[in-house]
Amino acid sequence: MMKHNPQRWLKTLSLTAGLTFSSLAMAGGTLTVASPQDPGSWDPVDTFLVNWASVATNIYDGLTYRGPDLKLQPGLATNWELLDDGRRIRFTLRQNVTFHNGEAFNANAVKFTFDRLLGEEGKKGPQRSNYTAIERVDIVDDYTVDFFLNKPDPVLLTKLAGYGAMIVPPKYIAEKGEQYFNTHPVGTGPFQFVNYEPKVGIELKAYGNHWGSAPNISELNYRFISEPSTAVAELQAGRVDLVIPPTIPIAMIPTIEANPKLSVVATPSPTVYALRFNSESGITQDERVRKAMIYGVDRKAIIDSILGGQAEQIASFQSSISFGNDPAMQPLPYDPSKAMQLLKQAGVKPGTKVQIDIRGNDATFNEVTQAVASYLQIIGLNATIKPYETNVLLNDIIPAGKTGAMFQQSWGGWTLDYDNTAYFMYHTGEKWNPYDSDPDLDQQLESQRTLLDPEQREAILQSIARYTANRALEMPLYSLNAIYGVSNRVKNFTPVPDSRLRFTDVTVD
């Protein structure tokens, strides 16, 4: 089986099946997971949230699948072939697969999924723009489909492994309706839906007819616990078996490690943190002020003192494992004298107020922001912190351009490709770019999306990273390890960098 390289897939003509079929589940036991956020909908087209994927990766399958080793492999497609100079991809589909409601998986389900994603239903959610390279999907026969592309997309096969590209059941949605599907999801994955209580949790059970490896546990329950200390307390009490990122505050790691029944497991992650600027109004409209604020904060000291070394400083809004990261780029140094000089040049008076908007349930980032505010105080800015409920900040405040001078942006970058971050952060009109419009930057972002040569793409992505850093569109902070709190009764657990956990192999004592 050829291994998929996310930068070289256009040179790959086919990928043969390498997963086994199992019709019977050898299941037993219940795994309970603490997740910090209820996505509010389980429809793949409705969300971008990592906490959606932490659950839904168990409910749904895509045409491709990316495992914990971050290598692409067959999913609901057993192989694929590149045709017409990258503008057509033919997928051969897996046979004898059923959705959890008994509905057959076939070419019609694939076409329905992408017609829906690229149509009116998909327009309502944030996933559609990830897949606009797809012009249409044509059915060749019951188990063969052709994807016609309006332009080559070198990251498309990776995108097909997650989020909006998860295959959904046509008959079920037609019979039950969109609203019902939001809260009663049906897929082809190794676990099937049992019950969902908003803001409380979601319950799944093993799907014995899954085409791949059948789950080793019979029940998989998620509890939505937004308060980190509560999640850790539930782990200590044995009412939760696993706490997933980004819940665990760095300060609580020693508490977990001191318990002989628990352990902390960490792995490098693509998740990056920044404080983005309102570049449209107020003092942060001035590039000199934005750079002054970056010079004025010692990010390295914050990583060492608050994050306990569980993070790496970043020069652009991507991690070191992102395609497009330039290892030669260096963050602006800590230079409070330079910061105050720039503020003076910009006419900013000492004591000027700036507001920083953050997610209220992120205890670790709250500490980080307090440190940032203290550093800004030193250079003469009076920084105040305004916490929001996460969904309010993400769905109401940021997209509507209602933030203060700075606002928290955490991004998973799950494709491990800078395009998936940069396009959504910086292109004019995107949801996560409420303030800025830069035609030159738009052109750069668009130009690399159709390139088949990975070296050319990488050069442009690195140029975008330097360009945005020079404009100081955000204060890049760090990439944080994915940190899991795990009960010792959990066996065969593999931490994944992108939090897209699939619990097929896990067992519980």
Short mmCIF file of C-alpha atoms in Angstrom, two decimals:
data_model
loop_
_atom_site.label_atom_id
_atom_site.label_comp_id
_atom_site.label_asym_id
_atom_site.label_seq_id
_atom_site.Cartn_x
_atom_site.Cartn_y
_atom_site.Cartn_z
CA MET A 1 0.00 0.00 0.00
CA MET A 2 1.39 3.39 -0.98
CA LYS A 3 1.60 5.80 1.91
CA HIS A 4 -0.03 9.19 1.39
CA ASN A 5 2.15 12.25 1.70
CA PRO A 6 -0.03 15.36 2.08
CA GLN A 7 2.35 17.37 -0.11
CA ARG A 8 2.92 14.76 -2.80
CA TRP A 9 -0.41 13.04 -3.22
CA LEU A 10 -0.86 14.32 -6.76
CA LYS A 11 2.01 12.07 -7.81
CA THR A 12 0.23 9.06 -6.35
CA LEU A 13 -1.95 7.24 -8.83
CA SER A 14 -3.59 4.73 -6.56
CA LEU A 15 -3.85 3.49 -3.02
CA THR A 16 -4.94 -0.04 -2.31
CA ALA A 17 -6.96 -1.22 0.61
CA GLY A 18 -5.09 -2.11 3.76
CA LEU A 19 -7.76 -2.37 6.44
CA THR A 20 -9.49 -5.52 7.54
CA PHE A 21 -13.19 -6.19 7.71
CA SER A 22 -14.81 -7.32 10.92
CA SER A 23 -18.49 -8.04 11.22
CA LEU A 24 -18.60 -8.82 14.92
CA ALA A 25 -17.66 -6.56 17.82
CA MET A 26 -15.65 -8.10 20.64
CA ALA A 27 -16.85 -5.41 23.01
CA GLY A 28 -16.94 -4.96 26.75
CA GLY A 29 -16.77 -2.13 29.25
CA THR A 30 -17.49 1.57 29.21
CA LEU A 31 -15.07 4.41 28.54
CA THR A 32 -16.07 7.83 29.87
CA VAL A 33 -14.38 10.89 28.37
CA ALA A 34 -14.43 14.48 29.62
CA SER A 35 -14.68 16.98 26.77
CA PRO A 36 -14.62 20.74 27.43
CA GLN A 37 -17.25 21.76 24.91
CA ASP A 38 -20.60 20.75 23.44
CA PRO A 39 -20.44 21.60 19.71
CA GLY A 40 -24.22 22.01 19.65
CA SER A 41 -24.69 20.05 16.41
CA TRP A 42 -23.34 16.70 15.23
CA ASP A 43 -23.80 17.45 11.54
CA PRO A 44 -20.38 17.45 9.81
CA VAL A 45 -21.16 20.60 7.81
CA ASP A 46 -22.01 22.64 10.91
CA THR A 47 -18.73 22.86 12.76
CA PHE A 48 -14.99 23.48 12.77
CA LEU A 49 -14.50 22.55 16.45
CA VAL A 50 -11.83 20.08 17.53
CA ASN A 51 -14.18 18.91 20.27
CA TRP A 52 -16.69 17.92 17.59
CA ALA A 53 -14.05 15.79 15.88
CA SER A 54 -12.98 14.20 19.19
CA VAL A 55 -16.44 12.64 19.32
CA ALA A 56 -17.51 12.43 15.69
CA THR A 57 -14.39 10.60 14.47
CA ASN A 58 -15.98 7.61 16.18
CA ILE A 59 -19.40 8.11 14.56
CA TYR A 60 -18.42 8.89 10.97
CA ASP A 61 -16.01 7.73 8.30
CA GLY A 62 -14.55 9.67 5.41
CA LEU A 63 -13.33 8.41 2.07
CA THR A 64 -9.84 8.59 3.53
CA TYR A 65 -8.63 8.14 7.10
CA ARG A 66 -5.67 9.64 8.94
CA GLY A 67 -4.57 7.65 11.94
CA PRO A 68 -2.49 8.54 15.00
CA ASP A 69 0.69 8.24 12.93
CA LEU A 70 -0.68 11.09 10.76
CA LYS A 71 -0.38 8.98 7.60
CA LEU A 72 -3.26 8.81 5.19
CA GLN A 73 -4.84 5.43 4.46
CA PRO A 74 -8.05 4.05 2.93
CA GLY A 75 -11.35 4.78 4.62
CA LEU A 76 -14.64 4.33 2.79
CA ALA A 77 -12.62 4.45 -0.43
CA THR A 78 -10.35 1.47 -0.99
CA ASN A 79 -8.27 3.25 -3.62
CA TRP A 80 -8.16 6.38 -5.75
CA GLU A 81 -6.67 7.44 -9.04
CA LEU A 82 -5.64 10.83 -10.32
CA LEU A 83 -6.86 11.69 -13.83
CA ASP A 84 -6.96 14.66 -16.21
CA ASP A 85 -3.90 16.44 -14.81
CA GLY A 86 -5.27 16.57 -11.31
CA ARG A 87 -8.74 17.79 -12.19
CA ARG A 88 -10.49 14.46 -11.72
CA ILE A 89 -10.09 11.86 -8.98
CA ARG A 90 -11.74 8.46 -9.30
CA PHE A 91 -12.57 6.72 -6.03
CA THR A 92 -13.33 3.03 -5.71
CA LEU A 93 -15.67 2.58 -2.76
CA ARG A 94 -15.70 -0.07 -0.07
CA GLN A 95 -18.51 -2.60 -0.46
CA ASN A 96 -20.71 -4.28 2.17
CA VAL A 97 -20.72 -1.18 4.39
CA THR A 98 -23.85 0.00 6.18
CA PHE A 99 -24.81 3.11 8.08
CA HIS A 100 -25.90 2.65 11.69
CA ASN A 101 -29.57 2.74 10.65
CA GLY A 102 -29.04 -0.17 8.24
CA GLU A 103 -28.95 2.03 5.14
CA ALA A 104 -26.41 0.90 2.54
CA PHE A 105 -23.30 2.94 1.86
CA ASN A 106 -22.70 3.43 -1.86
CA ALA A 107 -21.90 5.98 -4.53
CA ASN A 108 -25.22 7.71 -4.01
CA ALA A 109 -24.30 8.44 -0.38
CA VAL A 110 -21.01 9.99 -1.47
CA LYS A 111 -22.66 12.19 -4.10
CA PHE A 112 -25.38 13.22 -1.65
CA THR A 113 -22.80 14.14 1.00
CA PHE A 114 -20.88 16.48 -1.27
CA ASP A 115 -23.90 17.92 -3.06
CA ARG A 116 -25.20 18.79 0.38
CA LEU A 117 -21.87 20.15 1.63
CA LEU A 118 -21.41 22.35 -1.44
CA GLY A 119 -25.08 23.34 -1.64
CA GLU A 120 -27.52 25.35 0.43
CA GLU A 121 -27.13 23.29 3.63
CA GLY A 122 -23.37 23.60 3.50
CA LYS A 123 -23.57 27.38 3.04
CA LYS A 124 -25.03 27.62 6.55
CA GLY A 125 -21.87 26.24 8.15
CA PRO A 126 -18.12 26.94 8.16
CA GLN A 127 -16.89 23.83 6.34
CA ARG A 128 -17.95 24.54 2.77
CA SER A 129 -14.98 26.76 1.85
CA ASN A 130 -12.61 23.87 2.62
CA TYR A 131 -14.00 21.90 -0.31
CA THR A 132 -14.81 24.45 -3.02
CA ALA A 133 -12.19 22.92 -5.34
CA ILE A 134 -14.79 20.18 -5.91
CA GLU A 135 -16.97 21.19 -8.85
CA ARG A 136 -19.18 18.12 -8.79
CA VAL A 137 -19.31 14.43 -7.95
CA ASP A 138 -20.50 12.01 -10.64
CA ILE A 139 -21.59 8.44 -10.06
CA VAL A 140 -19.82 5.94 -12.35
CA ASP A 141 -21.47 2.90 -10.78
CA ASP A 142 -22.67 1.85 -7.34
CA TYR A 143 -19.13 1.71 -5.98
CA THR A 144 -17.22 4.18 -8.15
CA VAL A 145 -17.37 7.98 -8.12
CA ASP A 146 -15.51 10.70 -9.98
CA PHE A 147 -14.66 13.98 -8.27
CA PHE A 148 -14.36 16.75 -10.86
CA LEU A 149 -12.27 19.67 -9.62
CA ASN A 150 -12.40 23.24 -10.87
CA LYS A 151 -8.75 23.45 -9.85
CA PRO A 152 -6.27 21.02 -8.32
CA ASP A 153 -6.22 20.98 -4.54
CA PRO A 154 -3.04 19.44 -3.10
CA VAL A 155 -4.59 19.07 0.36
CA LEU A 156 -7.94 17.61 -0.71
CA LEU A 157 -7.25 13.98 0.16
CA THR A 158 -6.34 15.01 3.69
CA LYS A 159 -9.47 17.17 3.93
CA LEU A 160 -11.54 14.13 2.93
CA ALA A 161 -10.39 12.44 6.14
CA GLY A 162 -12.24 14.79 8.48
CA TYR A 163 -14.90 17.31 9.39
CA GLY A 164 -17.23 18.39 6.55
CA ALA A 165 -16.27 15.46 4.30
CA MET A 166 -17.65 12.79 6.64
CA ILE A 167 -20.14 10.64 4.69
CA VAL A 168 -23.77 10.98 5.78
CA PRO A 169 -26.89 8.84 5.07
CA PRO A 170 -29.21 10.26 2.35
CA LYS A 171 -32.37 8.33 3.21
CA TYR A 172 -32.09 8.95 6.93
CA ILE A 173 -31.69 12.72 6.48
CA ALA A 174 -34.54 12.82 3.94
CA GLU A 175 -36.84 10.95 6.32
CA LYS A 176 -35.87 12.63 9.61
CA GLY A 177 -34.93 16.11 8.46
CA GLU A 178 -31.92 18.33 9.04
CA GLN A 179 -32.80 19.45 12.56
CA TYR A 180 -33.26 15.88 13.75
CA PHE A 181 -29.95 14.86 12.19
CA ASN A 182 -28.16 17.63 14.10
CA THR A 183 -28.98 15.92 17.39
CA HIS A 184 -29.34 12.28 16.25
CA PRO A 185 -26.26 11.60 14.10
CA VAL A 186 -25.89 8.49 11.94
CA GLY A 187 -22.68 7.50 10.20
CA THR A 188 -20.72 4.37 9.28
CA GLY A 189 -18.13 4.64 12.07
CA PRO A 190 -17.21 2.12 14.78
CA PHE A 191 -19.61 3.63 17.33
CA GLN A 192 -23.26 4.55 16.91
CA PHE A 193 -25.37 7.20 18.56
CA VAL A 194 -27.50 6.34 21.62
CA ASN A 195 -28.42 9.60 23.36
CA TYR A 196 -27.51 13.27 23.39
CA GLU A 197 -28.32 15.74 26.14
CA PRO A 198 -27.22 19.27 25.21
CA LYS A 199 -24.61 20.78 27.55
CA VAL A 200 -24.45 17.47 29.44
CA GLY A 201 -23.10 14.70 27.22
CA ILE A 202 -23.46 12.25 24.38
CA GLU A 203 -23.63 8.45 24.64
CA LEU A 204 -22.42 6.03 21.97
CA LYS A 205 -22.28 2.24 21.72
CA ALA A 206 -20.15 -0.14 19.67
CA TYR A 207 -21.35 -0.77 16.13
CA GLY A 208 -20.79 -4.47 15.59
CA ASN A 209 -21.09 -4.30 11.81
CA HIS A 210 -18.33 -1.79 11.27
CA TRP A 211 -16.25 -2.58 8.17
CA GLY A 212 -12.94 -2.10 9.99
CA SER A 213 -11.71 -3.18 13.39
CA ALA A 214 -14.64 -3.63 15.75
CA PRO A 215 -14.45 -1.72 19.05
CA ASN A 216 -13.13 -3.48 22.14
CA ILE A 217 -15.44 -1.49 24.41
CA SER A 218 -19.22 -1.67 24.38
CA GLU A 219 -20.03 1.91 25.41
CA LEU A 220 -18.35 5.26 24.82
CA ASN A 221 -19.72 8.18 26.81
CA TYR A 222 -18.68 11.82 26.66
CA ARG A 223 -19.39 14.32 29.40
CA PHE A 224 -19.19 18.01 28.60
CA ILE A 225 -17.26 19.56 31.47
CA SER A 226 -16.17 23.11 30.75
CA GLU A 227 -14.51 23.78 34.11
CA PRO A 228 -10.99 22.23 34.08
CA SER A 229 -10.79 21.71 37.84
CA THR A 230 -14.10 19.83 37.74
CA ALA A 231 -12.87 17.59 34.93
CA VAL A 232 -9.69 16.76 36.83
CA ALA A 233 -11.68 16.13 40.04
CA GLU A 234 -13.94 13.72 38.14
CA LEU A 235 -10.85 11.96 36.79
CA GLN A 236 -9.44 11.64 40.30
CA ALA A 237 -12.78 10.31 41.58
CA GLY A 238 -12.91 7.65 38.85
CA ARG A 239 -16.08 9.00 37.27
CA VAL A 240 -14.13 9.97 34.16
CA ASP A 241 -11.48 7.79 32.50
CA LEU A 242 -9.94 10.31 30.13
CA VAL A 243 -9.66 14.10 30.00
CA ILE A 244 -8.88 15.41 26.52
CA PRO A 245 -7.15 18.63 25.39
CA PRO A 246 -7.24 21.50 25.91
CA THR A 247 -8.86 20.97 29.29
CA ILE A 248 -5.98 20.26 31.66
CA PRO A 249 -4.29 23.37 33.06
CA ILE A 250 -0.51 23.08 33.20
CA ALA A 251 -0.65 23.85 36.91
CA MET A 252 -2.74 20.72 37.54
CA ILE A 253 -0.34 18.28 35.85
CA PRO A 254 1.57 17.59 39.12
CA THR A 255 -1.73 16.87 40.88
CA ILE A 256 -2.64 14.23 38.31
CA GLU A 257 0.85 12.73 38.26
CA ALA A 258 0.82 12.43 42.06
CA ASN A 259 -2.13 10.04 41.86
CA PRO A 260 -0.87 6.44 41.35
CA LYS A 261 -4.09 5.57 39.51
CA LEU A 262 -3.62 8.30 36.90
CA SER A 263 -1.09 9.46 34.37
CA VAL A 264 -0.45 12.41 32.08
CA VAL A 265 0.30 11.70 28.42
CA ALA A 266 1.52 14.48 26.13
CA THR A 267 2.40 14.62 22.45
CA PRO A 268 3.44 17.44 20.08
CA SER A 269 0.43 19.13 18.58
CA PRO A 270 -0.46 21.38 15.63
CA THR A 271 -2.56 23.53 17.97
CA VAL A 272 -1.33 27.11 18.11
CA TYR A 273 -2.32 30.07 20.25
CA ALA A 274 -2.21 33.76 19.45
CA LEU A 275 -3.76 37.04 20.41
CA ARG A 276 -5.06 38.52 17.18
CA PHE A 277 -5.43 42.25 16.68
CA ASN A 278 -8.34 44.41 15.67
CA SER A 279 -6.54 45.95 12.70
CA GLU A 280 -9.54 48.02 11.64
CA SER A 281 -10.08 50.45 14.50
CA GLY A 282 -8.59 51.77 17.72
CA ILE A 283 -4.90 52.00 18.47
CA THR A 284 -4.23 48.53 17.02
CA GLN A 285 -5.18 49.84 13.58
CA ASP A 286 -1.60 51.16 13.54
CA GLU A 287 1.01 48.52 12.61
CA ARG A 288 3.55 50.24 14.86
CA VAL A 289 1.29 49.70 17.86
CA ARG A 290 0.76 46.06 17.02
CA LYS A 291 4.49 45.48 16.75
CA ALA A 292 5.07 47.41 19.96
CA MET A 293 2.71 45.08 21.81
CA ILE A 294 4.57 42.04 20.45
CA TYR A 295 7.97 43.49 21.42
CA GLY A 296 6.54 44.27 24.85
CA VAL A 297 5.63 40.69 25.84
CA ASP A 298 8.23 38.08 26.82
CA ARG A 299 6.58 35.01 25.30
CA LYS A 300 9.53 32.74 26.09
CA ALA A 301 9.25 33.57 29.80
CA ILE A 302 5.51 32.82 29.70
CA ILE A 303 6.19 29.40 28.15
CA ASP A 304 8.82 28.58 30.77
CA SER A 305 6.97 29.87 33.81
CA ILE A 306 3.29 29.21 33.09
CA LEU A 307 3.35 26.37 30.57
CA GLY A 308 6.04 24.31 32.23
CA GLY A 309 7.86 23.75 28.96
CA GLN A 310 4.81 22.03 27.41
CA ALA A 311 4.86 24.47 24.49
CA GLU A 312 7.11 25.88 21.79
CA GLN A 313 7.35 29.55 20.83
CA ILE A 314 6.11 30.32 17.29
CA ALA A 315 7.08 33.02 14.82
CA SER A 316 3.96 32.63 12.67
CA PHE A 317 0.51 31.21 13.36
CA GLN A 318 1.51 27.58 12.79
CA SER A 319 3.43 24.85 14.57
CA SER A 320 6.75 23.32 13.58
CA ILE A 321 4.96 20.25 12.13
CA SER A 322 2.93 22.40 9.73
CA PHE A 323 3.74 22.30 6.01
CA GLY A 324 4.62 25.92 5.31
CA ASN A 325 6.48 26.58 8.53
CA ASP A 326 9.81 28.27 7.96
CA PRO A 327 12.29 27.13 10.62
CA ALA A 328 14.51 30.09 9.77
CA MET A 329 11.83 32.56 10.90
CA GLN A 330 12.45 34.02 14.32
CA PRO A 331 9.85 35.60 16.62
CA LEU A 332 10.23 39.29 17.38
CA PRO A 333 12.41 39.48 20.49
CA TYR A 334 11.34 40.79 23.86
CA ASP A 335 12.37 44.46 23.74
CA PRO A 336 10.31 46.75 26.00
CA SER A 337 12.43 49.78 25.08
CA LYS A 338 11.68 49.26 21.40
CA ALA A 339 8.01 48.76 22.29
CA MET A 340 7.76 52.07 24.15
CA GLN A 341 9.60 53.84 21.33
CA LEU A 342 7.08 52.58 18.77
CA LEU A 343 4.14 53.54 20.98
CA LYS A 344 5.55 57.05 21.33
CA GLN A 345 6.01 57.32 17.55
CA ALA A 346 2.37 56.26 17.09
CA GLY A 347 1.17 58.91 19.54
CA VAL A 348 -0.21 56.43 22.08
CA LYS A 349 -0.46 58.01 25.51
CA PRO A 350 0.60 56.10 28.64
CA GLY A 351 -2.35 54.48 30.37
CA THR A 352 -4.29 53.91 27.13
CA LYS A 353 -6.75 51.08 27.61
CA VAL A 354 -6.82 47.89 25.52
CA GLN A 355 -9.29 45.05 25.94
CA ILE A 356 -8.32 41.39 25.46
CA ASP A 357 -11.17 38.95 24.77
CA ILE A 358 -10.66 35.30 25.72
CA ARG A 359 -12.52 32.03 26.22
CA GLY A 360 -13.63 31.97 29.83
CA ASN A 361 -13.20 28.22 30.36
CA ASP A 362 -9.54 28.04 29.33
CA ALA A 363 -7.77 28.30 32.66
CA THR A 364 -4.27 27.99 31.26
CA PHE A 365 -4.78 30.66 28.63
CA ASN A 366 -6.37 32.88 31.27
CA GLU A 367 -3.06 32.74 33.15
CA VAL A 368 -1.17 33.45 29.95
CA THR A 369 -3.36 36.46 29.22
CA GLN A 370 -2.88 37.83 32.71
CA ALA A 371 0.87 37.66 32.13
CA VAL A 372 0.46 39.40 28.76
CA ALA A 373 -1.58 42.13 30.45
CA SER A 374 1.16 42.61 33.05
CA TYR A 375 3.82 42.97 30.35
CA LEU A 376 1.66 45.49 28.49
CA GLN A 377 1.30 47.46 31.72
CA ILE A 378 5.09 47.78 31.83
CA ILE A 379 5.17 49.48 28.42
CA GLY A 380 2.35 51.85 29.40
CA LEU A 381 -0.83 50.14 28.24
CA ASN A 382 -3.72 49.42 30.59
CA ALA A 383 -4.91 45.98 29.49
CA THR A 384 -8.18 44.53 30.72
CA ILE A 385 -9.31 40.93 30.13
CA LYS A 386 -12.86 40.11 29.11
CA PRO A 387 -13.83 36.41 29.28
CA TYR A 388 -16.67 35.01 27.18
CA GLU A 389 -18.45 31.70 27.04
CA THR A 390 -16.60 29.89 24.26
CA ASN A 391 -19.49 29.53 21.81
CA VAL A 392 -20.44 33.19 22.28
CA LEU A 393 -16.92 34.38 21.53
CA LEU A 394 -16.51 32.09 18.52
CA ASN A 395 -19.95 32.44 16.98
CA ASP A 396 -21.08 35.94 17.96
CA ILE A 397 -18.21 38.20 18.96
CA ILE A 398 -15.32 37.41 16.60
CA PRO A 399 -17.21 36.87 13.31
CA ALA A 400 -19.23 40.04 13.88
CA GLY A 401 -16.12 42.13 14.54
CA LYS A 402 -17.18 43.02 18.08
CA THR A 403 -13.92 42.24 19.87
CA GLY A 404 -11.63 44.46 21.83
CA ALA A 405 -8.14 45.40 20.65
CA MET A 406 -6.99 41.78 20.97
CA PHE A 407 -8.77 38.45 21.00
CA GLN A 408 -7.82 34.85 21.63
CA GLN A 409 -7.43 32.63 18.59
CA SER A 410 -6.65 28.97 19.10
CA TRP A 411 -6.36 26.88 15.97
CA GLY A 412 -5.80 23.17 15.44
CA GLY A 413 -4.49 23.24 11.89
CA TRP A 414 -5.62 19.61 11.61
CA THR A 415 -4.55 19.17 7.97
CA LEU A 416 -0.98 19.95 9.08
CA ASP A 417 -0.87 22.39 6.17
CA TYR A 418 -0.55 26.14 6.72
CA ASP A 419 -3.13 26.81 4.01
CA ASN A 420 -5.86 25.46 6.28
CA THR A 421 -4.93 28.09 8.84
CA ALA A 422 -3.77 31.05 6.78
CA TYR A 423 -6.66 31.13 4.31
CA PHE A 424 -9.26 31.23 7.08
CA MET A 425 -7.32 33.70 9.21
CA TYR A 426 -6.29 36.21 6.55
CA HIS A 427 -8.36 36.00 3.36
CA THR A 428 -10.85 38.80 2.87
CA GLY A 429 -14.38 37.89 3.94
CA GLU A 430 -13.54 34.77 5.92
CA LYS A 431 -15.33 34.22 9.23
CA TRP A 432 -12.14 34.41 11.29
CA ASN A 433 -10.94 37.56 9.56
CA PRO A 434 -13.48 40.19 10.62
CA TYR A 435 -11.19 43.21 10.31
CA ASP A 436 -8.56 42.93 7.61
CA SER A 437 -8.65 43.05 3.80
CA ASP A 438 -5.36 42.88 1.93
CA PRO A 439 -5.49 42.27 -1.87
CA ASP A 440 -1.81 41.32 -2.02
CA LEU A 441 -2.28 38.76 0.73
CA ASP A 442 -5.45 37.45 -0.90
CA GLN A 443 -3.52 36.90 -4.13
CA GLN A 444 -0.77 34.97 -2.34
CA LEU A 445 -3.28 32.80 -0.51
CA GLU A 446 -5.16 32.00 -3.71
CA SER A 447 -2.08 31.35 -5.84
CA GLN A 448 -0.74 28.44 -3.79
CA ARG A 449 -4.05 26.59 -3.65
CA THR A 450 -3.76 25.27 -7.21
CA LEU A 451 -0.06 24.43 -7.31
CA LEU A 452 0.89 20.79 -7.68
CA ASP A 453 4.59 21.26 -6.96
CA PRO A 454 5.09 20.99 -3.18
CA GLU A 455 8.29 23.03 -3.24
CA GLN A 456 6.56 25.93 -4.99
CA ARG A 457 3.65 25.75 -2.54
CA GLU A 458 5.94 25.64 0.44
CA ALA A 459 7.85 28.71 -0.75
CA ILE A 460 4.62 30.72 -1.11
CA LEU A 461 3.28 29.54 2.26
CA GLN A 462 6.52 30.55 3.93
CA SER A 463 6.27 33.93 2.18
CA ILE A 464 2.73 34.33 3.54
CA ALA A 465 4.01 33.56 7.04
CA ARG A 466 6.69 36.25 6.71
CA TYR A 467 4.24 38.74 5.19
CA THR A 468 1.64 38.37 7.95
CA ALA A 469 4.33 38.48 10.63
CA ASN A 470 5.70 41.70 9.12
CA ARG A 471 2.21 43.22 9.21
CA ALA A 472 1.84 41.98 12.81
CA LEU A 473 -1.71 40.72 12.32
CA GLU A 474 -1.46 38.79 15.59
CA MET A 475 0.81 38.26 18.54
CA PRO A 476 2.02 34.69 17.90
CA LEU A 477 2.41 32.93 21.22
CA TYR A 478 3.08 29.18 21.14
CA SER A 479 2.17 25.74 19.94
CA LEU A 480 0.96 23.66 22.87
CA ASN A 481 1.43 19.96 23.40
CA ALA A 482 -1.72 17.86 23.38
CA ILE A 483 -2.06 16.89 27.04
CA TYR A 484 -4.28 14.02 28.18
CA GLY A 485 -5.17 12.91 31.70
CA VAL A 486 -5.67 9.14 31.68
CA SER A 487 -6.88 6.59 34.22
CA ASN A 488 -4.69 3.53 34.51
CA ARG A 489 -7.73 1.36 33.80
CA VAL A 490 -7.54 2.58 30.18
CA LYS A 491 -5.35 0.35 28.02
CA ASN A 492 -4.07 0.68 24.43
CA PHE A 493 -4.72 4.42 24.36
CA THR A 494 -2.70 6.32 21.75
CA PRO A 495 -2.62 10.11 22.11
CA VAL A 496 -3.05 11.91 18.81
CA PRO A 497 -1.68 15.37 17.99
CA ASP A 498 -4.95 16.66 16.53
CA SER A 499 -7.33 15.29 19.23
CA ARG A 500 -9.27 13.34 16.54
CA LEU A 501 -9.51 10.28 18.72
CA ARG A 502 -10.84 6.93 17.52
CA PHE A 503 -11.32 4.48 20.37
CA THR A 504 -11.54 1.21 18.43
CA ASP A 505 -8.47 -0.36 20.04
CA VAL A 506 -8.95 0.94 23.59
CA THR A 507 -9.90 -1.44 26.39
CA VAL A 508 -10.87 -0.72 29.99
CA ASP A 509 -10.22 -2.86 33.08
#
